[in-house]
CSV table of C-alpha atoms in Angstrom, one decimal:
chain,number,residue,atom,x,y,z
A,161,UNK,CA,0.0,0.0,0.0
A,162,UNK,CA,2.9,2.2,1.0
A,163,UNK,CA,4.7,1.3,-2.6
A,164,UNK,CA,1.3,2.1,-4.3
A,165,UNK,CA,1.2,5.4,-2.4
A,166,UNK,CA,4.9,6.5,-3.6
A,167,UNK,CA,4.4,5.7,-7.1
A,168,UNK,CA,1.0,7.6,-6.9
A,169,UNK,CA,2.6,10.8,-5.4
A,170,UNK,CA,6.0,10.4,-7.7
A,171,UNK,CA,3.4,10.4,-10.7
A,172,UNK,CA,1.4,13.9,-9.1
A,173,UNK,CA,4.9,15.3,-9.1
A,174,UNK,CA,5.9,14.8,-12.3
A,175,UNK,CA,2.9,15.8,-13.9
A,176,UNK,CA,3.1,18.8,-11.9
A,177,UNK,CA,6.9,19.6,-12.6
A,178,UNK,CA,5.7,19.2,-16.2
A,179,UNK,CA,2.7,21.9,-16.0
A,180,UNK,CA,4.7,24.0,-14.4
A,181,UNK,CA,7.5,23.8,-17.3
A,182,UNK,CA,4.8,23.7,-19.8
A,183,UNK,CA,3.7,27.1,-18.5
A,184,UNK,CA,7.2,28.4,-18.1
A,185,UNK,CA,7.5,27.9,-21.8
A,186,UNK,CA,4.2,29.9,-22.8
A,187,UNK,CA,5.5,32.6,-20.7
A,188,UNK,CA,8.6,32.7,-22.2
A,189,UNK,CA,7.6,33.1,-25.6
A,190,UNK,CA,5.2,36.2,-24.3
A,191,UNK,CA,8.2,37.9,-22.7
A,192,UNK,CA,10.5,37.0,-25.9
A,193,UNK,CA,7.4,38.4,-27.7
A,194,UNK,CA,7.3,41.4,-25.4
A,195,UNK,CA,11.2,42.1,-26.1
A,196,UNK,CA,10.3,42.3,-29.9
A,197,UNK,CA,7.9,44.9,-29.2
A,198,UNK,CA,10.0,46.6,-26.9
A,199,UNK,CA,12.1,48.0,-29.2
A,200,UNK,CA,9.3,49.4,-31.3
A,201,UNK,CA,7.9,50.6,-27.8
A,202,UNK,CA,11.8,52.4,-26.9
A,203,UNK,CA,12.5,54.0,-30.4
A,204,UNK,CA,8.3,55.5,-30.0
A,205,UNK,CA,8.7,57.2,-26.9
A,206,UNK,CA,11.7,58.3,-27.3
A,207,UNK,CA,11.0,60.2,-30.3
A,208,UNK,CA,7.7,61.5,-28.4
A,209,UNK,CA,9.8,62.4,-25.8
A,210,UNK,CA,12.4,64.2,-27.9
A,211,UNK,CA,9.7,65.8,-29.5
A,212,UNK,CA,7.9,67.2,-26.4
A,213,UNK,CA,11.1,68.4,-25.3
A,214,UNK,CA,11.3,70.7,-28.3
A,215,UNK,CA,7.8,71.8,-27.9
A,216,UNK,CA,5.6,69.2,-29.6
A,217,UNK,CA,4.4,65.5,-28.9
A,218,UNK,CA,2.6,66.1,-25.8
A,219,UNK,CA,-0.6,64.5,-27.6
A,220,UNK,CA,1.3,61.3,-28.1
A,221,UNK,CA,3.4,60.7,-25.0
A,222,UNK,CA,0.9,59.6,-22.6
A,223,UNK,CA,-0.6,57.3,-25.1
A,224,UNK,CA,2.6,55.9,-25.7
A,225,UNK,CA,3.6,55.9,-22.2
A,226,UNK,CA,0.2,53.7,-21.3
A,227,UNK,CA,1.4,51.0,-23.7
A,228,UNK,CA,5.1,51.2,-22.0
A,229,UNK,CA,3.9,50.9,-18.3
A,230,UNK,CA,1.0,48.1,-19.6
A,231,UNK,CA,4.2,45.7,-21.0
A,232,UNK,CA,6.0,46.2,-18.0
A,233,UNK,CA,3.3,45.5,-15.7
A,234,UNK,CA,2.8,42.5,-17.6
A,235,UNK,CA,6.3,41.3,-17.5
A,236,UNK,CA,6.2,42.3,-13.1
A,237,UNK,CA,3.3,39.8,-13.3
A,238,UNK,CA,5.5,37.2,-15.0
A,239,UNK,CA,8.4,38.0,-12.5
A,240,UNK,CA,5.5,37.3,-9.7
A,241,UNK,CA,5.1,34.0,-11.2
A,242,UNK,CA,8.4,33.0,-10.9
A,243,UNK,CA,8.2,33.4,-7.8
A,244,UNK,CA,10.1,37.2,-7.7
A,245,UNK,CA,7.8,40.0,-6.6
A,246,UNK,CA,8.3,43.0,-8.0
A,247,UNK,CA,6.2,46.1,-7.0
A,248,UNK,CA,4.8,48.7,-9.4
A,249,UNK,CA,6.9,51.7,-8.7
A,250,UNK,CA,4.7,54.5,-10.5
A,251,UNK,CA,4.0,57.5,-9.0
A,252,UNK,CA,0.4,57.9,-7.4
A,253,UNK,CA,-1.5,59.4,-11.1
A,254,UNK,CA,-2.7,62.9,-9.6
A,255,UNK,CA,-6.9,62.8,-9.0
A,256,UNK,CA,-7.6,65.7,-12.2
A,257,UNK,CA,-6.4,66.9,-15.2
A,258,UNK,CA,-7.6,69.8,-17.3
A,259,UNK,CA,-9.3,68.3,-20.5
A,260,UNK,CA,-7.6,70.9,-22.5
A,261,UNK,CA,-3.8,71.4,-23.4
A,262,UNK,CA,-2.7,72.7,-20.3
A,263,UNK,CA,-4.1,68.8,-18.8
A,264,UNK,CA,-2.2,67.3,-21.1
A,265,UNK,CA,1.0,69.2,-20.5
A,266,UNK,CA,0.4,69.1,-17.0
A,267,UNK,CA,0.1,64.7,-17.7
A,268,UNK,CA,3.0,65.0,-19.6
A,269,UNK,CA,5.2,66.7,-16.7
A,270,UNK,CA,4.2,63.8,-14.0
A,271,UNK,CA,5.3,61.2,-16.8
A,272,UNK,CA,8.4,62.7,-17.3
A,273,UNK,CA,8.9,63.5,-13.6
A,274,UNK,CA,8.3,60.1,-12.5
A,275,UNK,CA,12.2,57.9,-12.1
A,276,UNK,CA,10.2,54.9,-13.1
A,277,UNK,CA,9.7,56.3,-16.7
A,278,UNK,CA,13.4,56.4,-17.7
A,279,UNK,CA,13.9,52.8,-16.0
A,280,UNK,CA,11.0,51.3,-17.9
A,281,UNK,CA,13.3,52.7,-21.2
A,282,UNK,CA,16.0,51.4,-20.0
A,283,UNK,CA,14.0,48.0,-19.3
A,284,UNK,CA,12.6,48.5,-23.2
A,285,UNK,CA,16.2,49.1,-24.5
A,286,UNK,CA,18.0,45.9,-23.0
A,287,UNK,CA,15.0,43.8,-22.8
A,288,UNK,CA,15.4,43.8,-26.6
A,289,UNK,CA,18.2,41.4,-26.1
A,290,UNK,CA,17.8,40.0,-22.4
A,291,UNK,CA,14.2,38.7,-23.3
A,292,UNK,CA,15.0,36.4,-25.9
A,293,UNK,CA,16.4,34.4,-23.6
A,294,UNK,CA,12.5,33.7,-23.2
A,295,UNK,CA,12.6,31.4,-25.9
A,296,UNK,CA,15.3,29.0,-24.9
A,297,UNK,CA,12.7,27.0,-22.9
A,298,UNK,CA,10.5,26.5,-26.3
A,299,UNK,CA,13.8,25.5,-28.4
A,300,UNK,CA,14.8,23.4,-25.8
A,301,UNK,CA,11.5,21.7,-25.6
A,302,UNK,CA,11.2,21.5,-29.5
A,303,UNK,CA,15.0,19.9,-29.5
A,304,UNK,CA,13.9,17.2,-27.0
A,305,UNK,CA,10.9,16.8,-29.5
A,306,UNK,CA,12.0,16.5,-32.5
A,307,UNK,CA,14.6,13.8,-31.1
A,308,UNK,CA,12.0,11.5,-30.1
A,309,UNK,CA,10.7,11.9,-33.4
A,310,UNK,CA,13.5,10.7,-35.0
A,311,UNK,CA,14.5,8.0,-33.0
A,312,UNK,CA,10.2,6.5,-33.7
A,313,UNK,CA,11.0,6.7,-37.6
A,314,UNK,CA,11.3,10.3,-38.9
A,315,UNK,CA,15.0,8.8,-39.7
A,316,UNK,CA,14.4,6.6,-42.4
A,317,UNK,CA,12.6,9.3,-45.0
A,318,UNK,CA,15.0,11.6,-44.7
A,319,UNK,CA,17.5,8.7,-45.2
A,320,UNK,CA,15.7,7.6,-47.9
A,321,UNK,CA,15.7,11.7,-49.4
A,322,UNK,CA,19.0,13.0,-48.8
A,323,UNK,CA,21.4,9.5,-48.5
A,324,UNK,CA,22.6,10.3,-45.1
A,325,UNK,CA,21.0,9.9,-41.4
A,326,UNK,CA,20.2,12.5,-39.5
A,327,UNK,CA,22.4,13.7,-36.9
A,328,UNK,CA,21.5,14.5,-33.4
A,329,UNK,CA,23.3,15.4,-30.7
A,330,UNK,CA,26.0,13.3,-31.2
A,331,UNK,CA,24.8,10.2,-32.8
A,332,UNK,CA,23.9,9.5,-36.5
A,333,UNK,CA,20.9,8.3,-36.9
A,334,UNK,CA,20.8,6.2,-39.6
A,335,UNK,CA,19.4,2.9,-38.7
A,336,UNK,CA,17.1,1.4,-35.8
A,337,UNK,CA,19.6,0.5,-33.0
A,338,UNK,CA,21.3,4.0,-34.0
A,339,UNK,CA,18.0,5.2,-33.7
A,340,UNK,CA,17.0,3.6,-30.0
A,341,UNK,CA,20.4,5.4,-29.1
A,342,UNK,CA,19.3,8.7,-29.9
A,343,UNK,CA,16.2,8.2,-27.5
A,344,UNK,CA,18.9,8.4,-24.2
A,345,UNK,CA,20.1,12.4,-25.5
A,346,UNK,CA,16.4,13.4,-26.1
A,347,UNK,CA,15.2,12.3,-22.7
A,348,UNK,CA,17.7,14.2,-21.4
A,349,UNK,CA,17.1,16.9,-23.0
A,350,UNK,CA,13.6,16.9,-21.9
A,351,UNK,CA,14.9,16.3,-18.7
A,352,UNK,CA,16.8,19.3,-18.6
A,353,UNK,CA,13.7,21.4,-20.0
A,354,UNK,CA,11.6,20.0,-16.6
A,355,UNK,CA,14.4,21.6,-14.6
A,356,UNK,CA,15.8,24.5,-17.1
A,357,UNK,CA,12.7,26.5,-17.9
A,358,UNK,CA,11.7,27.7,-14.2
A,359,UNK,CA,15.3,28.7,-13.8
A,360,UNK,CA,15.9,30.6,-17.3
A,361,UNK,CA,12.2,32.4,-16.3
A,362,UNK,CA,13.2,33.3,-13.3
A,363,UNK,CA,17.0,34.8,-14.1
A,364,UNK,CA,14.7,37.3,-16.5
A,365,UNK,CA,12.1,38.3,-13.3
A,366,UNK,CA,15.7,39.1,-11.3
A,367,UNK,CA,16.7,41.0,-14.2
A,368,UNK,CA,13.3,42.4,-14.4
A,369,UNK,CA,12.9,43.3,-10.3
A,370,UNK,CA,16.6,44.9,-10.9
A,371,UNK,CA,15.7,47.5,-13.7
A,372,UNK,CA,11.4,47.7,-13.0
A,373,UNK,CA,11.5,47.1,-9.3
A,374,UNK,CA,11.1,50.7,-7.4
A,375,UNK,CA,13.9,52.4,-5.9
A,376,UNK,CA,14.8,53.0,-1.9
A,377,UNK,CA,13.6,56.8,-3.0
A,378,UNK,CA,10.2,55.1,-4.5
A,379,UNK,CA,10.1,52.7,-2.1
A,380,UNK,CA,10.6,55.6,1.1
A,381,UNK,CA,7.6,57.9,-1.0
A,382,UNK,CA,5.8,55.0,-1.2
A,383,UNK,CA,6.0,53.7,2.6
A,384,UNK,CA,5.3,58.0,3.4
A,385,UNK,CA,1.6,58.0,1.2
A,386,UNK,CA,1.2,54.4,3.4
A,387,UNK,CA,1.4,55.9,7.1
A,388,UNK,CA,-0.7,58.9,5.4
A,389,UNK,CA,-3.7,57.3,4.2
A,390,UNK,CA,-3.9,54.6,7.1
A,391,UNK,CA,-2.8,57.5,9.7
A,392,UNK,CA,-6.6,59.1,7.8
A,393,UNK,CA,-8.3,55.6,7.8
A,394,UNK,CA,-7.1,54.9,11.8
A,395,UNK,CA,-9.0,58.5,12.2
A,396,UNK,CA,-11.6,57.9,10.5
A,397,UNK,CA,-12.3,54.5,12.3
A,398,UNK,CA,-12.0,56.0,15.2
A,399,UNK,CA,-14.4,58.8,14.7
A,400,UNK,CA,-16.7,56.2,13.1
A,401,UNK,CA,-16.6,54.0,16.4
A,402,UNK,CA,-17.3,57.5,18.9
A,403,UNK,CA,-20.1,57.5,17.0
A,404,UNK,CA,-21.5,54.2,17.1
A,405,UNK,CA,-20.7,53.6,20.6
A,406,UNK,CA,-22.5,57.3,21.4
A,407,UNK,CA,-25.3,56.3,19.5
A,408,UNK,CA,-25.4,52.8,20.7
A,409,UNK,CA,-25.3,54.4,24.5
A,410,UNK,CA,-27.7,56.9,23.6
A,411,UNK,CA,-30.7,54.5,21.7
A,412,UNK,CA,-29.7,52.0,24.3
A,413,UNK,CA,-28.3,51.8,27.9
A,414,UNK,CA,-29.2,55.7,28.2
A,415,UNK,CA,-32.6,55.4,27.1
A,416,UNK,CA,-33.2,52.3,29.3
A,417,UNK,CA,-31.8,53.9,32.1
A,418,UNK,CA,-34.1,57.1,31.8
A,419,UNK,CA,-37.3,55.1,31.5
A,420,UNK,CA,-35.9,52.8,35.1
A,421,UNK,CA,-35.9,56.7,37.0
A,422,UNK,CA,-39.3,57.6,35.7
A,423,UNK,CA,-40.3,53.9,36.5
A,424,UNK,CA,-38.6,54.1,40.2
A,425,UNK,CA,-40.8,57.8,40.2
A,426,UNK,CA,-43.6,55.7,39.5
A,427,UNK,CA,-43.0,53.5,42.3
A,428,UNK,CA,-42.3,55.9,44.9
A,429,UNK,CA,-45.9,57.8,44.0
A,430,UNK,CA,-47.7,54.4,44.1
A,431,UNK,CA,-46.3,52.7,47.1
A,432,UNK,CA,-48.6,53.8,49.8
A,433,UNK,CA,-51.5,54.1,47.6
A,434,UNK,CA,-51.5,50.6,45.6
A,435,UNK,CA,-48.6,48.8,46.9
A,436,UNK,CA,-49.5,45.9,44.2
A,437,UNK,CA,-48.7,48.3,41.2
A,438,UNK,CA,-45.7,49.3,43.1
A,439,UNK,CA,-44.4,45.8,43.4
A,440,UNK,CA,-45.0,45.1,39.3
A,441,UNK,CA,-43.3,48.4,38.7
A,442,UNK,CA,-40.6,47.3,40.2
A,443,UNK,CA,-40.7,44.4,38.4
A,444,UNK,CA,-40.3,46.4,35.5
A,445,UNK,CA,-37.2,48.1,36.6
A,446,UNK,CA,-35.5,45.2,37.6
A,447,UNK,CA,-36.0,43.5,34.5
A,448,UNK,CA,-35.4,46.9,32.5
A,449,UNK,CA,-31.9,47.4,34.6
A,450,UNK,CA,-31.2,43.4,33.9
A,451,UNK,CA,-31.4,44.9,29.8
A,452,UNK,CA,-29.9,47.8,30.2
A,453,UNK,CA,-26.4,45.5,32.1
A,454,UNK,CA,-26.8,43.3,29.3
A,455,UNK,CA,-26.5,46.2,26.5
A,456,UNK,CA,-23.9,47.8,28.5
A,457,UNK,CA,-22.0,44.6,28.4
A,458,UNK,CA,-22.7,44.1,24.7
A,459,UNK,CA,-21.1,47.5,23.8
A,460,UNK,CA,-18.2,46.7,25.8
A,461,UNK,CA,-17.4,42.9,24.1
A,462,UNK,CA,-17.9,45.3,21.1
A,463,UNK,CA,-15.2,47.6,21.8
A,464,UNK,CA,-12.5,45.4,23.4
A,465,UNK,CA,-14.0,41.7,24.0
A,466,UNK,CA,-12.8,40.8,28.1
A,467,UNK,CA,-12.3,37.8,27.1
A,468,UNK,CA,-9.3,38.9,25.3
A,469,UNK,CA,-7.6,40.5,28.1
A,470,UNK,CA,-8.7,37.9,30.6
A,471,UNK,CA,-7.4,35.0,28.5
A,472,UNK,CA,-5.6,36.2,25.4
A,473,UNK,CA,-6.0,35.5,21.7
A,474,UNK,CA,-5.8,31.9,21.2
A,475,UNK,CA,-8.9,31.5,23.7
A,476,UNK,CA,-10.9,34.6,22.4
A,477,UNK,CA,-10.6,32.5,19.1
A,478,UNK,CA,-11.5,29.5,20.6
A,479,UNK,CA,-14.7,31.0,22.2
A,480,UNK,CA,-15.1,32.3,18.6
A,481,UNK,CA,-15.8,29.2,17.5
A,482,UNK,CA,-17.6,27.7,20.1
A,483,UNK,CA,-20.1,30.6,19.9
A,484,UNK,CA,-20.4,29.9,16.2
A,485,UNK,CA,-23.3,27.5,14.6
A,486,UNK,CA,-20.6,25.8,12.3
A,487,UNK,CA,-18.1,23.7,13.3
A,488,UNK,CA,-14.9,25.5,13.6
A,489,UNK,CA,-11.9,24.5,14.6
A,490,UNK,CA,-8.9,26.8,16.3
A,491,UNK,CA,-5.2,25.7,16.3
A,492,UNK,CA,-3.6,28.5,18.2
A,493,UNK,CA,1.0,28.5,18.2
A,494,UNK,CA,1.3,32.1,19.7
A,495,UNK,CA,4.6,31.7,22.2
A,496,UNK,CA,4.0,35.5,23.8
A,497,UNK,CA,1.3,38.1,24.1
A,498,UNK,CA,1.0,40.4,20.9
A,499,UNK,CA,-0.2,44.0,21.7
A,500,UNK,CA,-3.6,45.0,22.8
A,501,UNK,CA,-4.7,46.5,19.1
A,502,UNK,CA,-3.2,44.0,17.4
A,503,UNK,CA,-5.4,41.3,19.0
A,504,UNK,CA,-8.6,43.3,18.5
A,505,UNK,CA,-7.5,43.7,14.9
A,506,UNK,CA,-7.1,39.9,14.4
A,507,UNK,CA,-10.1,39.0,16.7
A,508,UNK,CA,-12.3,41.3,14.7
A,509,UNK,CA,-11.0,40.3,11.7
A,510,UNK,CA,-12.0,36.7,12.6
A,511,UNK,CA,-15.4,37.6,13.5
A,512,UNK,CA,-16.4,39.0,10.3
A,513,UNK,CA,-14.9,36.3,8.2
A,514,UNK,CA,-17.0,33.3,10.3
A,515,UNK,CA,-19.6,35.8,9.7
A,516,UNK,CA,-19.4,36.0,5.7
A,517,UNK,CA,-18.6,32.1,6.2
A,518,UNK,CA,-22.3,31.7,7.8
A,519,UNK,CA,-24.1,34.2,6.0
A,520,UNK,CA,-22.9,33.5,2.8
A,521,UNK,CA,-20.1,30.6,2.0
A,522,UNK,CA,-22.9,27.6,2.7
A,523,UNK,CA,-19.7,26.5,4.6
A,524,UNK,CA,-19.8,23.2,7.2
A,525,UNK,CA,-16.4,23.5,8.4
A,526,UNK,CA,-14.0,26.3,9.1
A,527,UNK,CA,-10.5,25.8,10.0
A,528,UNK,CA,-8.9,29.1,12.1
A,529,UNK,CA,-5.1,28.7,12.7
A,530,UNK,CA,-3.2,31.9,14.2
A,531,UNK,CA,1.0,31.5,14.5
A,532,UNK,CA,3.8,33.7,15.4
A,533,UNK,CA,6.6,33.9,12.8
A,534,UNK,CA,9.6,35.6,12.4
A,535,UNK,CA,8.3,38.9,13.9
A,536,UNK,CA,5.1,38.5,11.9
A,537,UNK,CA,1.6,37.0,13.5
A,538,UNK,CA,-0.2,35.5,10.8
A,539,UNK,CA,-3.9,34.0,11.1
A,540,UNK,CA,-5.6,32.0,8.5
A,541,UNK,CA,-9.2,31.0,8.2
A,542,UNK,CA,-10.7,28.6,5.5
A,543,UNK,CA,-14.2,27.5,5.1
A,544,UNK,CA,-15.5,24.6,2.9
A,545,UNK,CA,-18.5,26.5,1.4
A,546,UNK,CA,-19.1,27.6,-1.8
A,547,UNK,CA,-16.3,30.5,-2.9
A,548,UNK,CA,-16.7,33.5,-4.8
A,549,UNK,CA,-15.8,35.7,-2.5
A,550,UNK,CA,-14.6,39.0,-3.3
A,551,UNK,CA,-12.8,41.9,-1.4
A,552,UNK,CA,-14.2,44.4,-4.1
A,553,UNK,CA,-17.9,43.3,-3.9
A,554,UNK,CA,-18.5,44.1,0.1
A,555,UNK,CA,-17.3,46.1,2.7
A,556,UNK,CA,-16.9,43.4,5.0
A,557,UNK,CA,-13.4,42.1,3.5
A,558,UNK,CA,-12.4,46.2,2.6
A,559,UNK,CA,-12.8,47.0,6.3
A,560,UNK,CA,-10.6,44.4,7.8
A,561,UNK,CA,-8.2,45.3,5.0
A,562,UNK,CA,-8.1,48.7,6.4
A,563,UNK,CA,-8.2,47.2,9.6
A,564,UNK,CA,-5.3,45.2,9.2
A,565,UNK,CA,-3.2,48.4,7.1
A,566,UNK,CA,-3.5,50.6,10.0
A,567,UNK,CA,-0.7,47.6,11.4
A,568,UNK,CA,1.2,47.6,8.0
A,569,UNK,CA,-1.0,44.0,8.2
A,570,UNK,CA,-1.8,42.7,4.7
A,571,UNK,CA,-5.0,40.1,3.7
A,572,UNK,CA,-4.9,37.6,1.0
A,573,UNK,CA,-7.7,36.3,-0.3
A,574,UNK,CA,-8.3,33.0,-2.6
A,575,UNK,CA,-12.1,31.7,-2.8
A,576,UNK,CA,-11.8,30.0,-6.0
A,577,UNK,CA,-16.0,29.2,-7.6
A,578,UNK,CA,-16.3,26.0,-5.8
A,579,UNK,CA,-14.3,26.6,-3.1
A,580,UNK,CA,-12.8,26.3,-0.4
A,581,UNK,CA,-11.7,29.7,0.6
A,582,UNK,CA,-8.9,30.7,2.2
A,583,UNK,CA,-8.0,34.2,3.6
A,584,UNK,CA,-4.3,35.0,5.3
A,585,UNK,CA,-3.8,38.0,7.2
A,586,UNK,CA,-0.3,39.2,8.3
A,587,UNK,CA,0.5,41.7,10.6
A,588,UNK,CA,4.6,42.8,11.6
A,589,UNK,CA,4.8,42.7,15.4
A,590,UNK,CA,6.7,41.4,18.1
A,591,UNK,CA,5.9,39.5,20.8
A,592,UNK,CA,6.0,40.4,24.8
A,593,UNK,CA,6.3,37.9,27.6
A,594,UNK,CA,4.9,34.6,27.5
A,595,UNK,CA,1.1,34.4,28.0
A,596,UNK,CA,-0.4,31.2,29.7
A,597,UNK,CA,-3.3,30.2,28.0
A,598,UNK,CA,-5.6,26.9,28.1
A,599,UNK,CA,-4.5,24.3,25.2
C-alpha cells in the first residue's frame, strides 16, 4: 500500500513539474514576444519624448507611455510567477487633469517627472536582447521533440531523401539501434527542460525586479503616502466608532436607564397608595436594569471583548468558535502576548470572516489557525462553502483590510467558484512575555 502510495505521489509530481515547465515555456515566448515589441515601444517614446522636449508631442506621449507601463506590468506579473515579486513603482497618477492642453501638458510633466519612466526605457532598450532568452525554454522543448521523433521513424525518409542519417546530438541516426540510441540524449534533453525552464524564467524576473522594481527613493515615498492614508483611515475608524458607541449608549443603555428613573418615580408615588402596582413596577425596573447590564455589556465585548484581556488571543478564538453555529476548529502557536490592538484587529477580523462564512459561504467546516513567525503573527481562516468571495464586492473584506493596514498588516484572499476559501492576514509585530493560556 505504502509502494502504491509513492508511485502515486511520484506520478502527481511529475505531472506537476511538467505543467509548471509547460507554462514556463508559454510565458517565455510572451516575454520573448514582449522584447520584440520593446524596441518598437523604446524607439516611439523616445522620439515622443524628444519631440515634447522641443515643444511638440505632448498629444502622443501619454498614449505611448500607457502601452510602456502596460508591457512592464505585464512582465512584473510574469516576475511574480516565478516566484520574484516585484512592485509597481509608479508615482500615485494625480486625481484631475484639465481636458484641454494645459491637462495634457500638465500629464505629460508627471510622466516625465516620475524615475520609473526612464527605467522602464531602460527596461525597453535591453530587454530587446535579455528577453529572448525567453525562448530557450520553447527551443529546448522542441530539440527534445523532435529527437523523439527521429528516433520512432522520422530517420528513415529523410535517409531515404537526402542519403545520409540524421544527426542528433552526437549520434547519426541512420538505422534502428542508432536510432533507440538517440532516444537516451532526447530524454535528457527533456529532462533538462523540466528543470531549465523555471530557472531561465526566473533569471529574466531578477533581471526584471533589478531594472522595474522601485527604488529606496520610491520605495521611502511609497511607505510616506502608506502611514498617510492609514494615519486618515485609523482616524476615520476612530471617529466612526465615537459615533457608534454614542449612538449605541444613547438608543440604548441611556434610554433604558431614563425610563428605570421615571419607573422608580412611578414607584415611589404608588407605594402607599396601591402597593400591588408598586411591586409590578418594580418588576419592570429590575428587569429593565437586567437589559440595560446586558447592552452595556454588549457594547463593551464590542469595543475590546474581556475575554481577550482575561485569556488572550488563542482562547478569544476558541470562544469564537464555540459561539459559532458551524463547526470551527482553532489551532492556536502564539509563544507571547502580541499588543492589545493588534489582537482586536485579528479577533475582529476573525469575527467577520466566520460571519461571511455563515451568512454567505454555505460552509460546514472552518478551520482558524493563528501563529507567530519571524516577527510576523499570521492568522488563517478557511471554510469549505461555496467560494466566490470578493474583497471588491462588500465592505466586509475592505474594512478588515483597512483594519489590518492601520498595522502595516496585509489580507490575501483566494475563494476560487467551488471553493474552499482561504483568507491569510499578516500583521509585523513582536511578541512580549509569554502568555499562559488553556490548550
Amino acid at each position: 500500500m505504502r509502494t502504491t502510495g509513492n508511485v502515486t505521489h511520484g506520478i502527481g509530481a511529475w505531472r506537476a513539474r511538467a505543467r509548471r515547465a509547460g507554462g514556463d515555456t508559454v510565458v517565455g515566448v510572451a516575454i520573448a514576444a514582449g522584447a520584440l515589441a520593446a524596441l518598437g515601444l523604446f524607439l516611439t517614446t523616445t522620439y515622443f519624448v524628444i519631440l515634447f522636449v522641443i515643444g511638440i508631442g505632448a498629444v502622443a506621449l501619454p498614449v505611448v507611455t500607457k502601452g510602456v507601463r502596460w508591457l512592464c506590468n505585464a512582465n512584473r506579473r510574469a516576475a511574480g510567477r516565478s516566484g520574484v515579486q516585484v512592485d509597481v513603482p509608479y508615482l500615485p497618477e494625480p486625481q484631475e487633469f484639465e481636458k484641454d492642453i494645459v491637462g495634457w501638458m500638465r500629464r505629460c510633466k508627471w510622466i516625465l517627472t516620475d524615475p520609473a519612466t526612464w527605467r522602464d526605457l531602460l527596461w525597453l532598450l535591453l530587454n530587446t536582447g535579455v528577453g529572448m532568452i525567453g525562448l530557450l525554454p520553447a527551443a529546448v522543448l522542441y530539440y527534445a521533440l523532435e529527437g523523439l521523433a527521429v528516433a520512432l521513424g522520422l530517420w528513415k525518409p529523410i535517409l531515404d531523401a537526402t542519403g545520409h542519417g540524421r544527426w542528433y546530438c552526437f549520434v547519426t541516426v541512420d538505422s534502428w539501434p542508432t536510432a533507440l540510441l538517440a532516444v537516451v540524449p532526447a530524454i535528457g534533453v527533456f529532462l533538462a527542460w523540466l528543470w531549465v525552464s523555471p530557472l531561465i524564467l526566473k533569471t529574466h524576473a531578477y533581471f526584471t525586479r533589478f531594472l522595474l522594481g522601485p527604488t529606496e527613493r520610491t520605495l521611502l515615498a511609497s511607505r510616506v503616502r502608506h502611514l498617510a492614508e492609514t494615519r486618515t483611515t485609523a482616524l476615520d475608524t476612530q471617529a466612526a466608532e465615537l459615533r457608534r458607541i454614542e449612538r449605541d449608549l444613547h438608543d440604548g443603555a441611556q434610554a433604558r436607564l431614563v425610563g428605570l428613573g421615571i419607573t422608580l418615580g412611578a414607584v415611589e408615588r404608588q407605594l402607599d397608595r396601591k402597593p400591588e402596582e408598586a411591586r409590578r413596577l418594580l418588576l419592570e425596573a429590575r428587569q429593565s436594569s437586567v437589559l440595560a447590564l446586558r447592552e452595556l455589556r454588549d457594547l463593551v465585548r464590542g469595543i475590546h471583548p474581556p475575554v481577550l484581556a482575561e485569556r488572550g488571543l488563542a482562547d478569544a478564538l476558541r470562544a469564537l468558535g464555540i459561539a459559532s453555529p458551524l463547526q470551527v476548529e482553532v489551532t492556536a502557536d502564539i509563544p507571547g502576548l502580541p499588543p492589545a490592538p493588534v489582537e482586536s484587529a485579528v479577533y475582529f477580523s476573525v469575527s467577520e470572516l466566520l460571519t461571511n462564512a455563515l451568512k454567505h459561504s454555505g460552509a460546514d467546516h472552518v478551520e482558524v489557525a493563528v501563529w507567530h513567525e519571524s516577527d510576523v503573527l499570521h492568522a488563517s481562516v478557511s471554510d469549505d462553502g461555496r467560494g466566490g468571495a470578493d474583497a471588491g464586492q462588500g465592505t466586509g473584506l475592505t474594512g478588515i483590510r483597512r483594519r489590518l493596514a492601520t498595522f502595516d498588516g496585509t489580507l490575501d484572499i483566494s475563494s476560487p467558484a467551488g471553493g474552499p476559501t482561504v483568507t491569510k492576514m499578516e500583521i509585523p509585530c513582536v511578541l512580549s512575555s509569554p502568555k499562559t493560556s488553556s490548550s
